[in-house]
Structures are given as C-alpha cells and as structure tokens.
Coordinates of C-alpha atoms (C1' of nucleotides) in Angstrom, one line a residue:
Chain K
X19 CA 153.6 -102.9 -65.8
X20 CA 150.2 -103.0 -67.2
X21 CA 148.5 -104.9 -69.7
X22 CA 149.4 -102.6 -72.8
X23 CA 153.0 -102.6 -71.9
X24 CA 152.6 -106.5 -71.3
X25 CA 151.0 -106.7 -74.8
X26 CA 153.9 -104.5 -76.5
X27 CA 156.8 -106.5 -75.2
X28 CA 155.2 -110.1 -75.6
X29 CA 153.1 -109.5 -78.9
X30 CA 149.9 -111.2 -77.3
X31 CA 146.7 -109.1 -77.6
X32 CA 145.0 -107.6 -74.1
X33 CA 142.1 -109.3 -75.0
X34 CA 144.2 -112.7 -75.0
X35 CA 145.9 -111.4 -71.8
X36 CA 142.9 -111.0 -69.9
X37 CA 141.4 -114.4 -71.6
X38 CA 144.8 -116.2 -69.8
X39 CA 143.9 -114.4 -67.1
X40 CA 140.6 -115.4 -66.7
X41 CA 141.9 -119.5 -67.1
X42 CA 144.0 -119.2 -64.0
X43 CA 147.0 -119.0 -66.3
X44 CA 148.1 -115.5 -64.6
X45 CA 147.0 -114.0 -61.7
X46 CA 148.1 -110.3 -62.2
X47 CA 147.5 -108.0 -59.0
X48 CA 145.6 -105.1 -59.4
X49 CA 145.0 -101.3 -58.6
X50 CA 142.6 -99.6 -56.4
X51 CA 140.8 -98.9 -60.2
X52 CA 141.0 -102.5 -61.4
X53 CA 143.4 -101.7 -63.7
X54 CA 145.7 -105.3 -63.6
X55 CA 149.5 -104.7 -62.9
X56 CA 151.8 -107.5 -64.2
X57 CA 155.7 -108.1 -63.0
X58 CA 158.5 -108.8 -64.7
X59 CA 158.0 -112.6 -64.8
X60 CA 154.8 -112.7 -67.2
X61 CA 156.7 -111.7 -69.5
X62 CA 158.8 -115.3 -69.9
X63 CA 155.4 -116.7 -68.4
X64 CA 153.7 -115.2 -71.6
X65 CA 156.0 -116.9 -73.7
X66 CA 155.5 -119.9 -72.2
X67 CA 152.1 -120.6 -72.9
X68 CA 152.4 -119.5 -76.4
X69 CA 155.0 -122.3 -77.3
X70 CA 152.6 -124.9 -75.2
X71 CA 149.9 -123.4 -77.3
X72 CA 151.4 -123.3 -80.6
X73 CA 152.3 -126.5 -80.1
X74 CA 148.5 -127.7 -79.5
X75 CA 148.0 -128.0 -75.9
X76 CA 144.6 -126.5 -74.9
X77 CA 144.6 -123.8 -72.3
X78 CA 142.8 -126.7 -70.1
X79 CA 145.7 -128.8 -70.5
X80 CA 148.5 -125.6 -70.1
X81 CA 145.6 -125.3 -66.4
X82 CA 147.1 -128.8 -65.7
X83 CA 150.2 -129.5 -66.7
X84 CA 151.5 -125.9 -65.3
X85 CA 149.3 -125.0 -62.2
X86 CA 152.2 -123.6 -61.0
X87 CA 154.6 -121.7 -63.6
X88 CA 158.3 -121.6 -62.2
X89 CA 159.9 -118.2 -61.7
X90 CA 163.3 -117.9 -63.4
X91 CA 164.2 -118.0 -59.4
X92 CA 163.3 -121.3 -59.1
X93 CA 160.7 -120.8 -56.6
X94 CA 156.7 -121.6 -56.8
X95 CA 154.4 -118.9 -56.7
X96 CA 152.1 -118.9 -53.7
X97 CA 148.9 -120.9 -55.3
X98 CA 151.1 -124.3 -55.7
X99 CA 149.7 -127.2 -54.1
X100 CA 151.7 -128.4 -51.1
X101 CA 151.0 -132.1 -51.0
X102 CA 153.9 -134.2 -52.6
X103 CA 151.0 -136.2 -53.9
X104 CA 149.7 -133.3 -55.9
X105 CA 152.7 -132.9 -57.4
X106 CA 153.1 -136.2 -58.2
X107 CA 150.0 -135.8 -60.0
X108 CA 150.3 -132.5 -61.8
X109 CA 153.9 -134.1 -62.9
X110 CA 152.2 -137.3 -64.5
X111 CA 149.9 -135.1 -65.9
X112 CA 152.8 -132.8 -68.1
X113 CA 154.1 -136.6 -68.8
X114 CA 151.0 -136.8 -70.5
X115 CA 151.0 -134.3 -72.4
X116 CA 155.0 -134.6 -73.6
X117 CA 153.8 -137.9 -74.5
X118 CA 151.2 -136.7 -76.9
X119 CA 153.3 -134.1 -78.4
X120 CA 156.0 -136.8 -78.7
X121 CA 153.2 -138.7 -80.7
X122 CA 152.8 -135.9 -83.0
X123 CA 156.2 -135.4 -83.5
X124 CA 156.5 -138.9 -84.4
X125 CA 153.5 -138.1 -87.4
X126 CA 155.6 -135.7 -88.5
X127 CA 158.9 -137.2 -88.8
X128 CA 157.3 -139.7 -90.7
X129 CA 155.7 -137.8 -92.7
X130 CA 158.4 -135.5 -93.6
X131 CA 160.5 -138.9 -94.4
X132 CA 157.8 -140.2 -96.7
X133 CA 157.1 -136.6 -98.3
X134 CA 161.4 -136.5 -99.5
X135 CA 161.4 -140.1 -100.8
X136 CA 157.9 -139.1 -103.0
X137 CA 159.6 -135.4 -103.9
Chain J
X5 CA 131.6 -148.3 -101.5
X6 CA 129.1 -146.1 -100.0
X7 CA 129.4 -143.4 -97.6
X8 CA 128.2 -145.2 -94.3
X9 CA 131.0 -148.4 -95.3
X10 CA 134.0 -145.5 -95.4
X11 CA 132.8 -144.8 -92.2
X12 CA 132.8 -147.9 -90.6
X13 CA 135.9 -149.1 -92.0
X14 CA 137.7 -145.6 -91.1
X15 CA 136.4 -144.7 -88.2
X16 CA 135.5 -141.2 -89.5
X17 CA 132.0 -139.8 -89.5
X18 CA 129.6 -139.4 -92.0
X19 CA 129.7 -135.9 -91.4
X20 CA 133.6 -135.8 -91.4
X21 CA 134.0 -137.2 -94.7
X22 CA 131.1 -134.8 -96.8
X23 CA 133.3 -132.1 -94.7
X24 CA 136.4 -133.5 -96.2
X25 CA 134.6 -133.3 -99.8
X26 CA 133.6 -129.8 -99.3
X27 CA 137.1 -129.1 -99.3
X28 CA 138.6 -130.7 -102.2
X29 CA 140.1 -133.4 -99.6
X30 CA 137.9 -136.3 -101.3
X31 CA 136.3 -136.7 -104.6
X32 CA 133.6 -139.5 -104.7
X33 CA 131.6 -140.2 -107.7
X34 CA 127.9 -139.7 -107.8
X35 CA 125.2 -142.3 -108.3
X36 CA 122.0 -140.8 -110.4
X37 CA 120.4 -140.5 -107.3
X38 CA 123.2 -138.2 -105.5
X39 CA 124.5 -141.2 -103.7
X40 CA 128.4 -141.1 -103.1
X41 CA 130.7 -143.5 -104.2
X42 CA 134.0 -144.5 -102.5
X43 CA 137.1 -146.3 -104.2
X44 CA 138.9 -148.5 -102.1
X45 CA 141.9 -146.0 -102.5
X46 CA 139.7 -143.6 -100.2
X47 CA 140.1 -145.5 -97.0
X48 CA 144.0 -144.9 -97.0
X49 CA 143.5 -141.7 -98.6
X50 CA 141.0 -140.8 -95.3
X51 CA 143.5 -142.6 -93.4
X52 CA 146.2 -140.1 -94.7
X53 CA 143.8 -137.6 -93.8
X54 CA 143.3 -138.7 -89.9
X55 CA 147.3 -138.8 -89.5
X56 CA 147.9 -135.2 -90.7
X57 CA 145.4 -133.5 -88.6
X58 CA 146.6 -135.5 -85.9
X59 CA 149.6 -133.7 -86.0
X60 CA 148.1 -130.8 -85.9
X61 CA 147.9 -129.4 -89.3
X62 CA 144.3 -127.6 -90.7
X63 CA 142.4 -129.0 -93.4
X64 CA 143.7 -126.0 -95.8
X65 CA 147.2 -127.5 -95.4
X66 CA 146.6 -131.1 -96.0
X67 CA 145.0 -129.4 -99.4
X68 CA 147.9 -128.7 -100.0
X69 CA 149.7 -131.8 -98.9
X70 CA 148.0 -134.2 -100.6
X71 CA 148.9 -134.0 -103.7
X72 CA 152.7 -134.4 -102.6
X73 CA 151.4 -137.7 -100.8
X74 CA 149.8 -140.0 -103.1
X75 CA 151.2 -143.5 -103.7
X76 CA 148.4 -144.5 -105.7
X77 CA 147.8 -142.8 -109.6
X78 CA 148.3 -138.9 -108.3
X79 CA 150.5 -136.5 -109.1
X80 CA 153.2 -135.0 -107.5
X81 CA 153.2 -130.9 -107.3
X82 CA 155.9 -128.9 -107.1
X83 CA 154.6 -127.0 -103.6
X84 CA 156.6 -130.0 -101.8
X85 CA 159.4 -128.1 -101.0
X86 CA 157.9 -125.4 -99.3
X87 CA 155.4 -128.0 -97.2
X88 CA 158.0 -129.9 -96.2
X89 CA 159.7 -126.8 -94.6
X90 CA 156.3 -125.8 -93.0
X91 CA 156.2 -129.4 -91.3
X92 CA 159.6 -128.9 -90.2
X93 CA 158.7 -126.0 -88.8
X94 CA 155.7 -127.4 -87.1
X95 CA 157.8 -130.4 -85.7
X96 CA 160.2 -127.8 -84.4
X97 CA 157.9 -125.8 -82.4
X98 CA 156.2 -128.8 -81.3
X99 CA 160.2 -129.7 -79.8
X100 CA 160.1 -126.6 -78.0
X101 CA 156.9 -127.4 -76.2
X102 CA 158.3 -130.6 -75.1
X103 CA 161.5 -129.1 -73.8
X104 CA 159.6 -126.5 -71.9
X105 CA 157.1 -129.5 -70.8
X106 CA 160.7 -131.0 -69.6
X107 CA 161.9 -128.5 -68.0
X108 CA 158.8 -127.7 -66.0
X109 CA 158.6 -131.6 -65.3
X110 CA 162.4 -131.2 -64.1
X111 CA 161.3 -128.0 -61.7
X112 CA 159.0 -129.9 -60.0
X113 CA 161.2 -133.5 -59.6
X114 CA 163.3 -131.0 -57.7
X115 CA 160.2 -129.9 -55.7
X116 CA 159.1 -133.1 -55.2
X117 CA 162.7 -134.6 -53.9
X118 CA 162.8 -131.3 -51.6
X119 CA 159.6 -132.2 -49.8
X120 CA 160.1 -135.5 -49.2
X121 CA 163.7 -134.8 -47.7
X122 CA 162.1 -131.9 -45.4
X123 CA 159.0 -134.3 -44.5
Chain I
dC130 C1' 105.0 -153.7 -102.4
dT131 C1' 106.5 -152.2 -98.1
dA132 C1' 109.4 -151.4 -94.2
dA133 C1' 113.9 -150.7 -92.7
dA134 C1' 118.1 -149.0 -93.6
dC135 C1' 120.6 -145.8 -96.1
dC136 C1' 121.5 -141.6 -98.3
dT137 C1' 120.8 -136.5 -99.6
dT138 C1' 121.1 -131.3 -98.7
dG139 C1' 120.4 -127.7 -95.6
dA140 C1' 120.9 -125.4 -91.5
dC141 C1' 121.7 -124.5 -86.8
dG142 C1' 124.7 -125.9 -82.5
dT143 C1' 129.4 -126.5 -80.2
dT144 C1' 134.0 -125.6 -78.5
dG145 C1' 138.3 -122.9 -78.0
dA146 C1' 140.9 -118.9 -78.6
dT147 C1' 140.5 -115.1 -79.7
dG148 C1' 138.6 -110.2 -82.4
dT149 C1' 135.8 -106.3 -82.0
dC150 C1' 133.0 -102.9 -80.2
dA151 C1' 130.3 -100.2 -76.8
dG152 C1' 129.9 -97.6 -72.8
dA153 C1' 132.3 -96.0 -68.9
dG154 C1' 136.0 -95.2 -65.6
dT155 C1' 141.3 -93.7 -64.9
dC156 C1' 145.6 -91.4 -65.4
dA157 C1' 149.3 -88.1 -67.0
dA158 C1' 150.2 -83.8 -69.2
dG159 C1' 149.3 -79.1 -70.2
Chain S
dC239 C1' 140.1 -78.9 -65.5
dT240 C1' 140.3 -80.8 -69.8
dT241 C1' 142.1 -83.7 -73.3
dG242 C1' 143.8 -87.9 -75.0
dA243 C1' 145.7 -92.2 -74.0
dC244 C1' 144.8 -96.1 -71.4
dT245 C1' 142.0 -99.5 -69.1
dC246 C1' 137.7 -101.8 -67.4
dT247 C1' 133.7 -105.2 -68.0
dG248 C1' 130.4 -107.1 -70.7
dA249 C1' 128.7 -109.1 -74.9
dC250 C1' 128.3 -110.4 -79.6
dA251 C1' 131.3 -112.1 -83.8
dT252 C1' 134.5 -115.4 -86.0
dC253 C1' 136.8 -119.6 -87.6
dA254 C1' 137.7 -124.6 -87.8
dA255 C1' 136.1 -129.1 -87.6
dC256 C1' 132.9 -131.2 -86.9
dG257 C1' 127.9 -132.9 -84.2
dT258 C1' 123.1 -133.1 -84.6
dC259 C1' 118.8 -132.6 -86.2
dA260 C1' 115.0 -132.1 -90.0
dA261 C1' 112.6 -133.2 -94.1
dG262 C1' 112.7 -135.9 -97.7
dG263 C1' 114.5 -139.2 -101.6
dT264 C1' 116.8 -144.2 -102.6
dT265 C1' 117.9 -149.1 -102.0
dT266 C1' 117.3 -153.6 -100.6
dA267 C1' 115.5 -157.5 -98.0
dG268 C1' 111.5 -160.2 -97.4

DNA sequence: CTAAACCTTGACGTTGATGTCAGAGTCAAG
DNA sequence: CTTGACTCTGACATCAACGTCAAGGTTTAG
C-alpha cells in the first residue's frame, strides 16, 4: 500500500509517516518514482510506536529499544544485528526504558491514591 | 525566601520557576523592588510540581491538578473527578507501553536463547 | 560607599514531533 | 491526452518547557 492508505488505516499523518521513516523506525521500499510502498506489517508496526510514544518514549529511545520490530511471524526483519552481544545490549536497553515507565507509573499510582483520599 | 534559595533547595531553575509563575503554577509575593518572595510551602508545592511532570503530564494539566492537591491552606475543586480519570487514563496507556516493551524484550530472549543454542 | 552577588524583564535559541505549504512529478480514469 | 487524485522533496512554522544571554535595578558585606 502506500502512504495515504497507510495513513487512512492507522490515523497517523504522511508527514509523521515519512518523519518515522526518516528515524529508521520503517524502512518502506519504494517505486521506480519514489513513491514509498508499505506491507501489511506497518500497519501493527504503526501502532506500535504510537503506544511507546504516547507513553513518552522519544523516537531516539523507540531507535533503541526496537532496532528491530518483530513481525507478527516471529521473525526479524533483515537490518537486525546478528551478534548475541548486540542483542544483549538492545534488550538491556528496552529494560531501561520499562524501568522508567515503571517509574512513572509508580508517580501516578501514587498520585491517583493521594488525589481520592483529598477528594 | 528568594528566588535563587527555591532554586537551590529544589533543584529547579531560576528560569523554571518564573516559567511555573507565568502559568498560574506559583504565586510569589513581590518586594517594592519586583523581587519575588517564596513561602516555605513553595518548595513542596515545586516539589509537587517536579513529580507530576515527571509522569508525564503538561503544565496546563497540573493547572488543573493543583488545586485538587494541596495539603496546606488550599482548596479543593470539584474538577477532581474528571483528573483523576485522565491520570488513570495516562497510567493505563503508559501499561500498554510496558507490555509491548515486554513483549518485544520476550521476542528477543527467544532470539537470544536460539543463537546461543545454534552457536 | 562600593563591589559582589542577586534579582528583574525581555527576547531570542533549542529540541522533538509534527503541521503546513510550495513546486513538481506520477498514476488511473475518461 | 487531460484532469484530478496522489505523492515527492524541501523548507519554514508551531508548541512546550525550558536555556541563555543582555541590559539594567537591588541588596548586602566589608
């Protein structure tokens, strides 16, 4: 499909498309005009990174933490590292940032819990 | 207090805290001269401050928040209701993340197990 | 009284994730 | 072949939450 279709079905704007795009956080194929042609799996992909975003994560941090998004196969797309260490690395690294969001989480519930005992 | 102390004893900036007055977040007295002066209540009230933009919220919220948060001689609002549901909300997406985060982390443990068994 | 330290209000700079617009090429239908 | 929908690459605009000066007034220690 291309990018219109792509922003239709996944309510993401092209110019936000092509900004991912442009971060390494799809790498659409394109036509003999340029135009980018997307598969199936960006549309999940899509999704993915605007729960990681809406939950705070930087696009830098989405870079790391997912260098390689997993197909709903199971299998990594070509541009994965192949060094066990790598992985190691880029799996500490989404530790990271579960940690943080764990943090925040943690804000919240507390605030939340002070917020009914005042109201 | 004076501007500079709040600073040091919060760890905000100067800059932070006029920012924070600018948008109804603190309300310091004036000396003749223009200087600002701090209550003691402002360094939890920044501190407050600090802990919901940490988890994520913008300053327009915590407008909003604060007067549902005061221990001190505030008073309570009856917007509570409808903030407490928009942190829930926030602390819900922020649970998504980490379950994607999770899952991704638990795509690549597989990975990482496969490799080592294949060499 | 004076210098150092502190404070004031602008006002422009920064970063991240887009919005928006211009000028131009591409594609499908009639 | 032409029209209209679609897409391309720049490039400037925006918004939040500050950082960073600049130019000048205030306070306090000695």
């Amino acid at each position: 499909m291309r990018i219109g279709e792509l922003s239709r079905r996944t309510g993401v704007s092209e110019r936000a498309l092509r900004y991912y795009e442009e971060h390494g956080l799809l790498r659409p194929e394109r036509r003999p005009s340029g135009y980018r042609v997307y598969r199936e799996a960006d549309v999940p992909a899509v999704r993915r990174i605007r729960v990681l975003l809406a939950a705070g994560l930087s696009i830098a941090q989405i870079v790391a933490a997912l260098p390689c998004m997993v197909d709903d196969d199971g299998l990594l797309l070509p541009s994965c590292p192949e060094l066990v260490d790598e992985l190691v690395k880029h799996r500490d690294r989404i530790g990271e940032a579960i940690d943080e969001l764990e943090a925040t989480r943690g804000n919240l519930d507390a605030i939340i819990a002070a917020e009914r005992r005042a109201g």
